[in-house]
């Protein structure tokens, strides 16, 4: 994940209708999101009316010869997604599109699309997003449409001209797209990029395109800041608070609840309890931007504090003073509990070079005099300003692009071809020996800046942890170098800030709440009260050549320096301040790989999320501006997104440091000065130009590789155990079914035996009254006049052999009187029966001497047969 985005599924449900954004202030008649969408639709319609795009069908090859340029269609005739539904995010729309475009860095051909969020490049061969060619619009720093390459890839036809578009990103990538000539696709894409990479209003950013009803409003940054204040001032700070602790010496004040004390400070502040709100008002007039000294971190055990402010307004002669300011600064030094210890010392750390501080005195600023503050000492760290840092990063980007294995020139040996053309020594690793020696100074320059910040923050942490001294840090305005040093020192002092939750609390406290101007440093619009307009752009675009460095000249010298050829996304106040701070944390991760819960990959993704402006957390310049614009209630939260991302991967997610050991690193980190020798942060600076090298080395990458293998084995084990459990459950179920069948079979057998005995008894009873029993099936019907007599055994055998599906019928017929009377047995019975009368045998109305004897012939009596009781259960129901 380079820009913190997941593609939307093709069969996603229809998006809900957007509602009006609930802004806190100022009241608007229409939602800014709706206004921006209407404006974008008008601009897209105007753009489509002035540009016609040829969209050739793409084949499966990345070469120019495989593309059919004769088929022309207008892509704007399709809907806003223009066939990219599979790759678009929620509420993402396509404004311009180019087909058959080649990314020279990797020689991939595909479709390039300009959306309201990013420049999207989809490969025609793999039908997937190419990360290198996909960059958020707010991450684009410069555009150049007048690029002439001198080194030509072999597979291209050198006689056929190409139209090139260069995109330079704030995330260290330099990419070049090649458009086929005479299609006007390049002009359409370039015009769309110029329009949407520098929006005129804050509401035009993609972060405001989401449905406000989907935004999580459970907690806001101001509530989380107060929670962090309470942690610092209570036992939850991670330190064992003794009976005589110092947490009662400080208080949380709401004097700035309306941002009238200082518009760039948070609404609630930690100040010494001995300082009243009136003293705060008076002290604020003596600091630049009214950014008076405020406590950022405190140790309730030792009483040491880490405070921040802006430069004092002492003037050129350093002769201006303010009693309230001196009282406030002196209150930062509380008395030690042990009277035998020397008095607590106060260090006033000025992050600027001494010469810069003196130069600011001519503008009314300057630095403190130790004679005006009790037990104080003033030191200068010599960290350069934002402009120097911006230029240094630009040169580093040129160096990395020129010497990487993937270059924007389409060749890994670009420097040897277009670098120092007078000295073409042997080349290796993407450049000549002479040119790499020349560029090594640029790398050292950037690393020197990182080392200065590391050394300064480590020194501050050492004074607080080892000497229990208080430290006040400031630069000119107190929101750039001051924020870097304060946040890095807090990270060293407090182990809580080295966890995921603590990192969020630290960023929201020292970077967001205390007013680091993210909008100005990233070159995006914000809200302002200047010029009578409540919403305007706080930056001015700067135009010019790409760079004066030799590596950038490898792309060729532009034909003209007109504003139409080079478009800059940056302003004069843009600077990689946050990137430097994250770079310092990456250096500490290298020194203490088990001291941080998060990994270097987390820092990379965090920086990408900030630069993408997809979330509202880092928009605007202060807490007040974010509250005015309704960012919290209108935009999604980046912290929630990163937390969900980690939750999706479980304990083995790449953001989690596999070597984290909190028990071993619960004390402050105080690295020695000799260990603070930084190296290039490969995970960030080399990921676009040297992908294998950016992840191939380092203990962390090997740990993640081992954890992935272990995770795979654990999953295999879980799957095997799951299959074993399923088989066991099926066997138990089959055994239970078999037992039930056995019980049912036994019950049926017992019932059959009982019915058989009952049938025998019924048959005998019927036979005793002179009737015969006939059995037949539907298949073999027996004539009703035929009489068949069966013994019990023969009948049972016959019944058992009949088909189960055949219907059994039973017929009973009486024997005629003539047959009975003519039988010899009847004559014998009449002559021998003692109950015989003159009328003859009177059975069954009279007794029978030999009833049941084989010699007695029975005469049917139908009246007696009717009175015979036979149970219905003896015969099956029809």
Tab-separated table of C-alpha atoms in Angstrom, residues 166 175 370 376 464 596 633 785 799 855:
chain	number	residue	atom	x	y	z
A	166	UNK	CA	6.954	14.012	-16.228
A	175	UNK	CA	7.840	9.045	-13.283
A	370	UNK	CA	20.386	33.881	30.023
A	376	UNK	CA	19.119	29.254	32.635
A	464	UNK	CA	15.677	15.690	31.355
A	596	UNK	CA	9.136	0.214	19.235
A	633	UNK	CA	-17.296	15.429	11.149
A	785	UNK	CA	-64.337	-68.843	-4.946
A	799	UNK	CA	-45.559	-63.633	3.787
A	855	UNK	CA	-63.110	-85.477	14.483
